[in-house]
PDB file of C-alpha atoms in Angstrom:
ATOM      1  CA  MET A 727      -0.066  -0.214  -0.129  1.00 51.00           C
ATOM      2  CA  ALA A 728       2.499   2.602   0.563  1.00 64.00           C
ATOM      3  CA  ALA A 729       4.598   1.632  -3.108  1.00 64.00           C
ATOM      4  CA  LEU A 730       0.996   2.787  -4.702  1.00 66.00           C
ATOM      5  CA  ASP A 731       0.788   5.406  -2.694  1.00 72.00           C
ATOM      6  CA  SER A 732       4.271   6.378  -3.011  1.00 71.00           C
ATOM      7  CA  GLU A 733       3.945   6.159  -6.679  1.00 70.00           C
ATOM      8  CA  ILE A 734       0.353   8.064  -6.978  1.00 69.00           C
ATOM      9  CA  THR A 735       2.367  10.624  -4.799  1.00 72.00           C
ATOM     10  CA  LEU A 736       5.510  10.839  -7.774  1.00 68.00           C
ATOM     11  CA  THR A 737       2.694  10.813 -10.747  1.00 68.00           C
ATOM     12  CA  MET A 738       1.181  14.470  -8.468  1.00 64.00           C
ATOM     13  CA  THR A 739       4.721  15.974  -7.673  1.00 66.00           C
ATOM     14  CA  ILE A 740       5.733  15.746 -11.837  1.00 62.00           C
ATOM     15  CA  ASN A 741       2.204  16.837 -12.774  1.00 59.00           C
ATOM     16  CA  PHE A 742       2.222  19.680 -11.196  1.00 62.00           C
ATOM     17  CA  SER A 743       6.235  20.193 -11.344  1.00 59.00           C
ATOM     18  CA  VAL A 744       6.846  20.533 -14.875  1.00 61.00           C
ATOM     19  CA  PRO A 745       9.072  23.035 -15.772  1.00 64.00           C
ATOM     20  CA  PRO A 746       8.733  26.383 -17.742  1.00 65.00           C
ATOM     21  CA  GLY A 747       9.327  25.626 -21.556  1.00 66.00           C
ATOM     22  CA  TYR A 748       9.761  22.229 -20.700  1.00 63.00           C
ATOM     23  CA  PRO A 749       8.330  19.903 -23.931  1.00 67.00           C
ATOM     24  CA  ILE A 750       4.384  19.304 -22.481  1.00 65.00           C
ATOM     25  CA  SER A 751       4.049  16.472 -24.728  1.00 72.00           C
ATOM     26  CA  THR A 752       6.652  14.715 -23.195  1.00 76.00           C
ATOM     27  CA  ALA A 753       5.211  15.893 -20.455  1.00 71.00           C
ATOM     28  CA  ARG A 754       2.026  13.857 -21.311  1.00 76.00           C
ATOM     29  CA  GLN A 755       4.460  10.754 -22.322  1.00 80.00           C
ATOM     30  CA  LYS A 756       6.226  10.047 -18.702  1.00 80.00           C
ATOM     31  CA  ARG A 757       2.592  10.448 -17.958  1.00 80.00           C
ATOM     32  CA  LYS A 758       0.865   7.505 -19.590  1.00 86.00           C
ATOM     33  CA  VAL A 759       4.119   5.918 -18.555  1.00 86.00           C
ATOM     34  CA  LEU A 760       3.322   6.233 -14.569  1.00 84.00           C
ATOM     35  CA  ARG A 761      -0.761   5.802 -15.217  1.00 87.00           C
ATOM     36  CA  ARG A 762       0.900   2.596 -17.146  1.00 88.00           C
ATOM     37  CA  LYS A 763       2.638   2.081 -13.858  1.00 86.00           C
ATOM     38  CA  ILE A 764       0.446   3.069 -11.005  1.00 83.00           C
ATOM     39  CA  LEU A 765      -2.752   0.759 -12.963  1.00 85.00           C
ATOM     40  CA  GLU A 766      -0.220  -2.313 -13.276  1.00 86.00           C
ATOM     41  CA  LEU A 767       0.307  -1.965  -9.381  1.00 82.00           C
ATOM     42  CA  ARG A 768      -3.270  -1.864  -7.693  1.00 84.00           C
ATOM     43  CA  ALA A 769      -3.470  -4.971 -10.014  1.00 84.00           C
ATOM     44  CA  THR A 770      -1.343  -6.116  -8.005  1.00 83.00           C
ATOM     45  CA  PHE A 771      -1.846  -4.772  -4.792  1.00 79.00           C
ATOM     46  CA  PHE A 772      -5.497  -5.230  -5.437  1.00 75.00           C
ATOM     47  CA  PRO A 773      -6.489  -8.690  -7.508  1.00 66.00           C
TER      48      PRO A 773
END
C-alpha cells in the first residue's frame, strides 16, 4: 500500500512540477507511462 501511495505522490509531483518551457508532449508521455505503472501496481495490490 505504501508503494502505491508513493507512486501516486510521484505522479502528482511530476504533474505539477513540469518546468516552464518543458515540452508538453514529453510530460504527457511520462505521465502516461506512470499511469500505466500505477495501474499495474493497483492490479498487484488489489487482484
